PDB file of C-alpha atoms in Angstrom:
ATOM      1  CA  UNK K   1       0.000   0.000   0.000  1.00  0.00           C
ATOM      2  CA  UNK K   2       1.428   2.976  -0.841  1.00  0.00           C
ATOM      3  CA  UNK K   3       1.393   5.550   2.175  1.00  0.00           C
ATOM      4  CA  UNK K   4       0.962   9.261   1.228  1.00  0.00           C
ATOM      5  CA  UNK K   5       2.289  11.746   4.253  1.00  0.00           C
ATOM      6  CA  UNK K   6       0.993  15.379   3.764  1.00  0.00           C
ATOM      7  CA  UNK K   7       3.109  18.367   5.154  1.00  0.00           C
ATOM      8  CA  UNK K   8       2.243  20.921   7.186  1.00  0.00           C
ATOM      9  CA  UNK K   9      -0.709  19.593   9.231  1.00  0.00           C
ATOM     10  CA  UNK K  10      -1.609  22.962   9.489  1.00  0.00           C
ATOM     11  CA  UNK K  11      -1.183  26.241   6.946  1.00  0.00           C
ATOM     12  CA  UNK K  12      -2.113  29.605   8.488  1.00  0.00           C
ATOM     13  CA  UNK K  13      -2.354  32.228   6.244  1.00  0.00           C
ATOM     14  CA  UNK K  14      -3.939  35.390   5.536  1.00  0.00           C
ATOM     15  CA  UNK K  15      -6.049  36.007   2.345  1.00  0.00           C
ATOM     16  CA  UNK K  16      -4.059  37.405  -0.803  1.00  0.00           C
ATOM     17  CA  UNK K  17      -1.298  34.870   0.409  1.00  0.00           C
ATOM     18  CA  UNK K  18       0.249  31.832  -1.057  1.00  0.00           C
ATOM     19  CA  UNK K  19       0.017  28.259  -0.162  1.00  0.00           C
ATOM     20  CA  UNK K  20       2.341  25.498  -0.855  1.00  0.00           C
ATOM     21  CA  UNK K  21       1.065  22.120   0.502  1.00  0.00           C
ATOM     22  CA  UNK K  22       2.944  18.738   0.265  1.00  0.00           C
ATOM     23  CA  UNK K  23       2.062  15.536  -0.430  1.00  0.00           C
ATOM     24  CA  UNK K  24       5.033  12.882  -0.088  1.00  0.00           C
ATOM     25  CA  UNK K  25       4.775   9.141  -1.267  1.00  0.00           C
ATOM     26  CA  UNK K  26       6.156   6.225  -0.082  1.00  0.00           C
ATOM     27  CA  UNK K  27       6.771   4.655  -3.274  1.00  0.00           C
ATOM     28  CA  UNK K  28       7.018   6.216  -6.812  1.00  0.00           C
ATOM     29  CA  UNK K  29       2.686   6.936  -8.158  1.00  0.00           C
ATOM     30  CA  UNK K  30       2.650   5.349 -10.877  1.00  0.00           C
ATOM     31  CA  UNK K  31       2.110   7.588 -14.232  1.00  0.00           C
ATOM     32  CA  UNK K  32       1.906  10.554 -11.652  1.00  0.00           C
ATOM     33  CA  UNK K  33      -1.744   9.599 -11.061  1.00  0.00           C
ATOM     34  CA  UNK K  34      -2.261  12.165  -8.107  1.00  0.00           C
ATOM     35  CA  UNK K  35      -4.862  14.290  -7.094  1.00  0.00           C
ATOM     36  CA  UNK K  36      -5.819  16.550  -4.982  1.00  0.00           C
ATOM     37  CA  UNK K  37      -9.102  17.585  -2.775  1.00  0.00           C
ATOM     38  CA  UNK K  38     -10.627  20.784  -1.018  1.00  0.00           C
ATOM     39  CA  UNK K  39     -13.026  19.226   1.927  1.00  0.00           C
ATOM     40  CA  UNK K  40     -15.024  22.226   3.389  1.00  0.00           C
ATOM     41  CA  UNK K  41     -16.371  21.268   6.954  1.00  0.00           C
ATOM     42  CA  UNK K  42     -19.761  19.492   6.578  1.00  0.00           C
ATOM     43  CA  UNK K  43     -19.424  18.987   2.778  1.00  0.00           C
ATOM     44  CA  UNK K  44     -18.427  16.131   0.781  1.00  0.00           C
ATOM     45  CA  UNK K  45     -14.711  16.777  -0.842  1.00  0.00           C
ATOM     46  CA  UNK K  46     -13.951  18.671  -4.135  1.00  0.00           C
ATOM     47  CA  UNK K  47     -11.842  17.109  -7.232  1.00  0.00           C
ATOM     48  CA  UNK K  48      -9.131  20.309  -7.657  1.00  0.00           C
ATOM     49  CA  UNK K  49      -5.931  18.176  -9.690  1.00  0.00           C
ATOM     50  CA  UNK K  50      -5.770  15.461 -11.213  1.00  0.00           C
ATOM     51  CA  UNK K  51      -2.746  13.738 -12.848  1.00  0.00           C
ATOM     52  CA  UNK K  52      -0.763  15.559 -11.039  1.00  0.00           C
ATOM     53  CA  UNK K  53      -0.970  18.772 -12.448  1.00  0.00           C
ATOM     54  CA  UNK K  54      -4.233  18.978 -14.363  1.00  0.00           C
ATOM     55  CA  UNK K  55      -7.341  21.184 -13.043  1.00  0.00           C
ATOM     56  CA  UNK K  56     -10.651  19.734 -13.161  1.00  0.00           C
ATOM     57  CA  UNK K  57     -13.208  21.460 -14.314  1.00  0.00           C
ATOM     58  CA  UNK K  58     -14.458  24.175 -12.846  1.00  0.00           C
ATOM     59  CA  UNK K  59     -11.626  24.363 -10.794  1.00  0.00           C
ATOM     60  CA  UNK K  60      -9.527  28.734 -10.934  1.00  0.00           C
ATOM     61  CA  UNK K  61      -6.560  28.805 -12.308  1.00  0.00           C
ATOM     62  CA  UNK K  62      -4.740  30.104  -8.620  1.00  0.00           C
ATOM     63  CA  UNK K  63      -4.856  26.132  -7.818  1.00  0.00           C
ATOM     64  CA  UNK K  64      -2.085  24.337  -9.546  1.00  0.00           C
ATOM     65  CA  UNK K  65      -0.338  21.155  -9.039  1.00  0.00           C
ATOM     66  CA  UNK K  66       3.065  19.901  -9.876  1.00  0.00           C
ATOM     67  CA  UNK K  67       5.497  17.093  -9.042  1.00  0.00           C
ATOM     68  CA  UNK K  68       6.461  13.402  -9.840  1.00  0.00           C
ATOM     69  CA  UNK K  69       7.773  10.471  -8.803  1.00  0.00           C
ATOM     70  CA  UNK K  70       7.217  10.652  -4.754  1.00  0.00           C
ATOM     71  CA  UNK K  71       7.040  14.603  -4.384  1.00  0.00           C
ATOM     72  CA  UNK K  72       4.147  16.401  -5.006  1.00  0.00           C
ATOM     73  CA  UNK K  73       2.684  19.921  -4.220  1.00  0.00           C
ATOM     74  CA  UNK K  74      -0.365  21.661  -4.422  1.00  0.00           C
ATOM     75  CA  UNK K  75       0.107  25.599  -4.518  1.00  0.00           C
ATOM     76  CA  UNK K  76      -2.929  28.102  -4.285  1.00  0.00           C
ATOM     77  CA  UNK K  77      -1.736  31.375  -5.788  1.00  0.00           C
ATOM     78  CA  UNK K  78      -3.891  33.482  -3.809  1.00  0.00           C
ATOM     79  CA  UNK K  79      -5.861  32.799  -1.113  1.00  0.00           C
ATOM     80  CA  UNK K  80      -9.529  34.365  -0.860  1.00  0.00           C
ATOM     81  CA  UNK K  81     -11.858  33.840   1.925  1.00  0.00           C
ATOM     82  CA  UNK K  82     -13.421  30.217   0.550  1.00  0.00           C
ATOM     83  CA  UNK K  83      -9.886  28.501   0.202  1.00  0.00           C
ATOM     84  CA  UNK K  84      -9.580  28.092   4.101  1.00  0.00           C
ATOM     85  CA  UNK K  85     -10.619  24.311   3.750  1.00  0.00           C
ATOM     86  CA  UNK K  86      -8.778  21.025   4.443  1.00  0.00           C
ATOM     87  CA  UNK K  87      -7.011  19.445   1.280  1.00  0.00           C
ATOM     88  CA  UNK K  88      -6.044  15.791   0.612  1.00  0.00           C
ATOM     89  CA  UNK K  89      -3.825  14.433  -1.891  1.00  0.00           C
ATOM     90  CA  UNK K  90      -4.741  10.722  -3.291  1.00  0.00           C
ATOM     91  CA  UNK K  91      -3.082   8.403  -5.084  1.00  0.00           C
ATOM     92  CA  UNK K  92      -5.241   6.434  -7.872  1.00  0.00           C
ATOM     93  CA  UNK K  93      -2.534   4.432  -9.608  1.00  0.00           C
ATOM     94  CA  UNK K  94      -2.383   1.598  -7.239  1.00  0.00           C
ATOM     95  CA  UNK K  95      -4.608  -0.590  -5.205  1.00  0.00           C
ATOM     96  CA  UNK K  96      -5.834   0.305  -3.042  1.00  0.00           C
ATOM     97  CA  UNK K  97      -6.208   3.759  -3.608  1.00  0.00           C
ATOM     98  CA  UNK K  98      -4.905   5.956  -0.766  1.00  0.00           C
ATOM     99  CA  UNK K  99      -5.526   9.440   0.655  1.00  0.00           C
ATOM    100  CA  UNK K 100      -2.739  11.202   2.803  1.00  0.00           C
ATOM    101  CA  UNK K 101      -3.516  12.415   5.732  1.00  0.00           C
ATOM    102  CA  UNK K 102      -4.830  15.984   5.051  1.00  0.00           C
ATOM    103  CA  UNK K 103      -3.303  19.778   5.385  1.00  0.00           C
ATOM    104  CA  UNK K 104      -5.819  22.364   6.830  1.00  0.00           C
ATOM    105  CA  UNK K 105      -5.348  25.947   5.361  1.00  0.00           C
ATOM    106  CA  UNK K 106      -6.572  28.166   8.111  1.00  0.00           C
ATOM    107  CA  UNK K 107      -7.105  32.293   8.423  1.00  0.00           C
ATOM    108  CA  UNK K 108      -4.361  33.891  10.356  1.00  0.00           C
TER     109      UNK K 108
ATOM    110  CA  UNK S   1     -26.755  18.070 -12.813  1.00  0.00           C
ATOM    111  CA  UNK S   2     -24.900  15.428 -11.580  1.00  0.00           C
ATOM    112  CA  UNK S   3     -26.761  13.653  -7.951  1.00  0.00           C
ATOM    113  CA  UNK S   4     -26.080  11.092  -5.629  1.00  0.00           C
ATOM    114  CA  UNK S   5     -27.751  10.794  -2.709  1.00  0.00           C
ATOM    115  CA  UNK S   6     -26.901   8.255  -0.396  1.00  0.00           C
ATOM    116  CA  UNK S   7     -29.432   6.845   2.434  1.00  0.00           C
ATOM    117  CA  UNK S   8     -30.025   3.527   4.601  1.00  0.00           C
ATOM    118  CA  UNK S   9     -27.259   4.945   7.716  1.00  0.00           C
ATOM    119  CA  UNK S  10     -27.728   4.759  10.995  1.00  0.00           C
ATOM    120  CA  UNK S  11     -27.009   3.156  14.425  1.00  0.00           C
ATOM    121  CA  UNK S  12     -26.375  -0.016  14.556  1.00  0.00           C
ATOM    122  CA  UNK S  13     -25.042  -2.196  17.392  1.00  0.00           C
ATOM    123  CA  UNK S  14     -21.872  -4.195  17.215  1.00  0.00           C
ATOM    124  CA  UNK S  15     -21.784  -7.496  14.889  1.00  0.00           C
ATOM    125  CA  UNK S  16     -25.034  -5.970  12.992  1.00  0.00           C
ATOM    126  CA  UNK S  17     -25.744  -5.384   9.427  1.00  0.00           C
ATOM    127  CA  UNK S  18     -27.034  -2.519   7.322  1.00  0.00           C
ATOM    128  CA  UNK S  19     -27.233  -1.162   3.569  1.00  0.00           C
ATOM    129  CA  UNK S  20     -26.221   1.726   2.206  1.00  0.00           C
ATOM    130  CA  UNK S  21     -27.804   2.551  -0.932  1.00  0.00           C
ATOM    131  CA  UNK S  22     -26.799   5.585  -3.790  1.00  0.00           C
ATOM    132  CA  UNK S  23     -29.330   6.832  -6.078  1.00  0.00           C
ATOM    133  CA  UNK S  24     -27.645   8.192  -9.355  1.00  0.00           C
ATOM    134  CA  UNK S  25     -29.286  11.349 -11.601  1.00  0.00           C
ATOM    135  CA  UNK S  26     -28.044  13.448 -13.870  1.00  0.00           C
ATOM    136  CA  UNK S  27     -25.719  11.111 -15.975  1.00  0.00           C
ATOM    137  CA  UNK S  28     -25.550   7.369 -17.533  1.00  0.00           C
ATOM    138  CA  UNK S  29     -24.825   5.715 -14.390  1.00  0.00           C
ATOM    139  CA  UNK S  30     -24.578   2.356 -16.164  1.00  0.00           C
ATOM    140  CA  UNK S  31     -21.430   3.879 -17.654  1.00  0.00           C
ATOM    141  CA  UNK S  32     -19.630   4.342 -15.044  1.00  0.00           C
ATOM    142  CA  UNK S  33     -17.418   3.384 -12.324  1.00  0.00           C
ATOM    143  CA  UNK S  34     -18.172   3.633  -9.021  1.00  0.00           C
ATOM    144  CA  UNK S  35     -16.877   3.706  -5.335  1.00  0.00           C
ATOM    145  CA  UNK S  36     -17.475   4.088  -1.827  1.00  0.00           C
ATOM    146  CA  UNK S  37     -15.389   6.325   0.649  1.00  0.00           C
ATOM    147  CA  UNK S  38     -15.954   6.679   4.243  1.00  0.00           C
ATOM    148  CA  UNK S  39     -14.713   8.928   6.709  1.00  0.00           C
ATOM    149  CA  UNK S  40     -14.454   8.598  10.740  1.00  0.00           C
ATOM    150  CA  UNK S  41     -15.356  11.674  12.615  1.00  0.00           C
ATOM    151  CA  UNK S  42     -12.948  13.679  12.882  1.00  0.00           C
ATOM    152  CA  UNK S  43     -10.380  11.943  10.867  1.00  0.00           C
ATOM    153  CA  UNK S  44      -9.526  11.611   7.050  1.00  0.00           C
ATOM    154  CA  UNK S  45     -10.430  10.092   3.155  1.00  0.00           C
ATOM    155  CA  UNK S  46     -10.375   6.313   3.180  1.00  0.00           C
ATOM    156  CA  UNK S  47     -11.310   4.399  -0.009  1.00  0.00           C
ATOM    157  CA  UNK S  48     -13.481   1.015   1.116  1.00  0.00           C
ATOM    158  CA  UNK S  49     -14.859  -0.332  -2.374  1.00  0.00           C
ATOM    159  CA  UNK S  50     -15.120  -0.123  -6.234  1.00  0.00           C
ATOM    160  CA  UNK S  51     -17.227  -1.529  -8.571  1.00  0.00           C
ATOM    161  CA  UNK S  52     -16.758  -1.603 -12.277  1.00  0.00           C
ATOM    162  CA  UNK S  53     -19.727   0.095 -14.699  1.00  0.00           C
ATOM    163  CA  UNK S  54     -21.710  -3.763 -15.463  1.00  0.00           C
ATOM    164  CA  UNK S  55     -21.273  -4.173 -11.880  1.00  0.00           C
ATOM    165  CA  UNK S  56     -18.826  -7.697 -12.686  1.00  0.00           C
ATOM    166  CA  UNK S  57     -16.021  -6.860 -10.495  1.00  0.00           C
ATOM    167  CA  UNK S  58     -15.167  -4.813  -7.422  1.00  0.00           C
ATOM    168  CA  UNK S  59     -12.444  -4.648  -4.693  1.00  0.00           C
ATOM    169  CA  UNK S  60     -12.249  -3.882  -1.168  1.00  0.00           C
ATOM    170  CA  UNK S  61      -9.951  -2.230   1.553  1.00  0.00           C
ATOM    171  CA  UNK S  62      -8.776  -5.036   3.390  1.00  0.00           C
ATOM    172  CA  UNK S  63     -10.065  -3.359   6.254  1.00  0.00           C
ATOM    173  CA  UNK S  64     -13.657  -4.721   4.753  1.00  0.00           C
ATOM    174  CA  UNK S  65     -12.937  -7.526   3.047  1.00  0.00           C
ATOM    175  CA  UNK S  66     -15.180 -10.118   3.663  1.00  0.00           C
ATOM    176  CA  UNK S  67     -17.678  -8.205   5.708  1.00  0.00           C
ATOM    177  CA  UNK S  68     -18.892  -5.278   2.863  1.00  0.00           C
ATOM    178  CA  UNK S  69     -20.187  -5.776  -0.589  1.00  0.00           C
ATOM    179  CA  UNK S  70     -20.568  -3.426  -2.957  1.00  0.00           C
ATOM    180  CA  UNK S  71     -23.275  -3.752  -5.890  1.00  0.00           C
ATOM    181  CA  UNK S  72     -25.468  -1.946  -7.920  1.00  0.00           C
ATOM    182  CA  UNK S  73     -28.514  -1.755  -9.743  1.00  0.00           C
ATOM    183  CA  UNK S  74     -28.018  -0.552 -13.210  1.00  0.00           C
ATOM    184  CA  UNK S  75     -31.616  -0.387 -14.205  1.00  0.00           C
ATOM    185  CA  UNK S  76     -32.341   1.467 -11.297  1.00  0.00           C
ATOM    186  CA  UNK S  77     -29.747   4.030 -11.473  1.00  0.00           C
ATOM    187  CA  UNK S  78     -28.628   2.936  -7.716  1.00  0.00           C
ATOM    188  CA  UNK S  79     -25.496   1.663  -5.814  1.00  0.00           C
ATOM    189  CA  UNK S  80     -25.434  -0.500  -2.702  1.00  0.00           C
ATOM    190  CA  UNK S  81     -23.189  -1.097   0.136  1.00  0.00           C
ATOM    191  CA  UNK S  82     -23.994  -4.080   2.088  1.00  0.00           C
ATOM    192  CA  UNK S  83     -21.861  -4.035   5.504  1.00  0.00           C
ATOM    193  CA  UNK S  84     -21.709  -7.401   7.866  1.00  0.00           C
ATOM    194  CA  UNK S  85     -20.102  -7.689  11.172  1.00  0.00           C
ATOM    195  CA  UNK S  86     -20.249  -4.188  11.760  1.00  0.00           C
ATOM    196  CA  UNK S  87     -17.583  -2.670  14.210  1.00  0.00           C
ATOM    197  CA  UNK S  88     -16.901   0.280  16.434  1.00  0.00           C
ATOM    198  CA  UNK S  89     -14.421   1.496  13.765  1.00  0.00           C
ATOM    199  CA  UNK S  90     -16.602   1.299  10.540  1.00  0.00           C
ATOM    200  CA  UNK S  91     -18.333   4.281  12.424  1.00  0.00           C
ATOM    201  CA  UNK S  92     -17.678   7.525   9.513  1.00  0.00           C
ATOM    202  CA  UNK S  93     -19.810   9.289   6.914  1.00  0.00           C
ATOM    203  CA  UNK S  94     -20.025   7.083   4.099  1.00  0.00           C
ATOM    204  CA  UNK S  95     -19.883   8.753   0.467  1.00  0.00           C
ATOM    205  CA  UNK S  96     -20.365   7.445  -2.858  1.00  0.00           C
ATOM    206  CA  UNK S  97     -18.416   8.486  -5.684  1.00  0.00           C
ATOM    207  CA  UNK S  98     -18.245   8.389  -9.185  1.00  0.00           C
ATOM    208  CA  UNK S  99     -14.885   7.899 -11.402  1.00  0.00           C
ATOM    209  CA  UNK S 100     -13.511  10.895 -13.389  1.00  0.00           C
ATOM    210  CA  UNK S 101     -12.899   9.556 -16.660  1.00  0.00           C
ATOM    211  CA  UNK S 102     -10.496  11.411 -18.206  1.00  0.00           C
ATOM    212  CA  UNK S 103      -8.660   8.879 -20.536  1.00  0.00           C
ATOM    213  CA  UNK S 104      -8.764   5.017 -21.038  1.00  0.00           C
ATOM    214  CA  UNK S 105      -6.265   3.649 -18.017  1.00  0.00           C
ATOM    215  CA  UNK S 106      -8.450   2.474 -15.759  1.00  0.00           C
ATOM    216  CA  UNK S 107      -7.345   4.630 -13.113  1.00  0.00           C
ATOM    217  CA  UNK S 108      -9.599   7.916 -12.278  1.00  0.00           C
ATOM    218  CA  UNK S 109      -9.873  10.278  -9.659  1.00  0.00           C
ATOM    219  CA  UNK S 110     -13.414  10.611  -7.772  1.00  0.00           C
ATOM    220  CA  UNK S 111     -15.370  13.549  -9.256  1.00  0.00           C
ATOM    221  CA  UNK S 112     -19.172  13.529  -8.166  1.00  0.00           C
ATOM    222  CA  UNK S 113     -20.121  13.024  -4.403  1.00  0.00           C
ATOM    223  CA  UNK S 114     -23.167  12.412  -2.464  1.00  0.00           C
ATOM    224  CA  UNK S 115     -23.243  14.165   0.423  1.00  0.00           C
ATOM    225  CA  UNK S 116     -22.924  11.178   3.028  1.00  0.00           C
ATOM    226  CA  UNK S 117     -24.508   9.543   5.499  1.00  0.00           C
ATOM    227  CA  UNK S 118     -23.398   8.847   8.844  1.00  0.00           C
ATOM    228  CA  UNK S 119     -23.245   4.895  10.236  1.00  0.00           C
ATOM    229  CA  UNK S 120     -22.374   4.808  13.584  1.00  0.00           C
ATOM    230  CA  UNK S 121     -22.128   1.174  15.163  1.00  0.00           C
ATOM    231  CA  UNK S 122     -22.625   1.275  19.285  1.00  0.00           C
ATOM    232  CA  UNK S 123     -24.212  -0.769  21.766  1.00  0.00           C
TER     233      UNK S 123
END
């Protein structure tokens, strides 16, 4: 099972800033099929990334995702009031299909 | 619009059963791969089942295996989660999912969710 460890646990930040969130792998995804989530408190989560670095749709153009291999990163350009959410990376290229742990963007 | 609404949660005491069932609108649900996530209270994502589109094979977490099956009904637009042996720790909001099909691999990201429902298992 591949293990997916997100860094920080916790992001504070004030709107207008930018956010850099990790997502570490403990084995290489295959065909960098990673994605990413926004989870709002008492909502179901959000498809933002897939393959690593491709929005879905819908999805602003501040999100973006890069990465490969066993390093990943989700970066929100600019924060505005609705980003302050919890965000999990998932891996989809191996069974069974694993979430990391989740980073919480919070307001300052 | 893309719906799935997911119903049949609820308490349940240790070693009991219950279904989960996810009504589909809004797309060809017969086309499409489908899962089931849960989530404890509290705590994070955690994938529990698939099921491919004619509903002819699925996989588990192995923290399920052997106690939850997943089906569906494609003429009724609806997907099922049966769970046995029910534990303290299968207590989360269960959502259903649908695949993101954005090529022909066979591996997809979750798109659509319900919105959950909560199973809590307690004596």
């Amino acid at each position: 099972e591949i293990v997916l460890t997100q860094s920080p646990g916790t992001l504070s930040l004030s709107p207008g800033e930018r956010a850099s969130l990790s997502c570490r792998a403990s084995q290489s995804v295959n065909s960098n099929y990673l994605a990413w989530y926004q989870q709002k408190p008492g909502q179901a989560p959000r498809l933002l990334i897939f393959a690593a670095s491709s929005r879905a749709t819908g999805i602003p153009d501040r999100f973006s995702g890069s990465g490969s291999g066993t390093d990943f990163t989700l970066t929100i350009s600019r924060l505005e009031p609705e980003d302050f959410a919890v965000y999990y990376c998932q891996q989809y290229g191996n069974s069974p299909r694993t979430f990391g742990q989740g980073t919480k963007v919070e307001i300052k | 619009e893309v719906q799935l609404v997911e119903s049949g949660g609820g308490l349940v005491q240790p070693g009991g059963s219950l279904r989960l069932s996810c009504a589909a609108s809004g797309f060809t649900f017969s086309h499409y791969w489908m899962y089931w996530v849960r989530q404890a209270p509290g705590k994070g994502l955690v994938w529990v089942s698939r099921i491919n589109s004619d509903g002819t094979d699925s996989t588990y977490a192995d923290s399920v295996k052997g106690r939850f099956t997943i089906s569906r009904d494609n003429a009724k637009n609806t997907l099922y989660l049966q769970m046995n042996s029910l534990r303290a720790e299968d207590t989360a909001v269960y959502y259903c999912t649908r695949a993101y099909y954005y090529d022909s691999s066979a591996h997809w990201p979750f798109d659509s969710w319900g919105q959950g429902i909560l199973v809590t298992v307690s004596s």
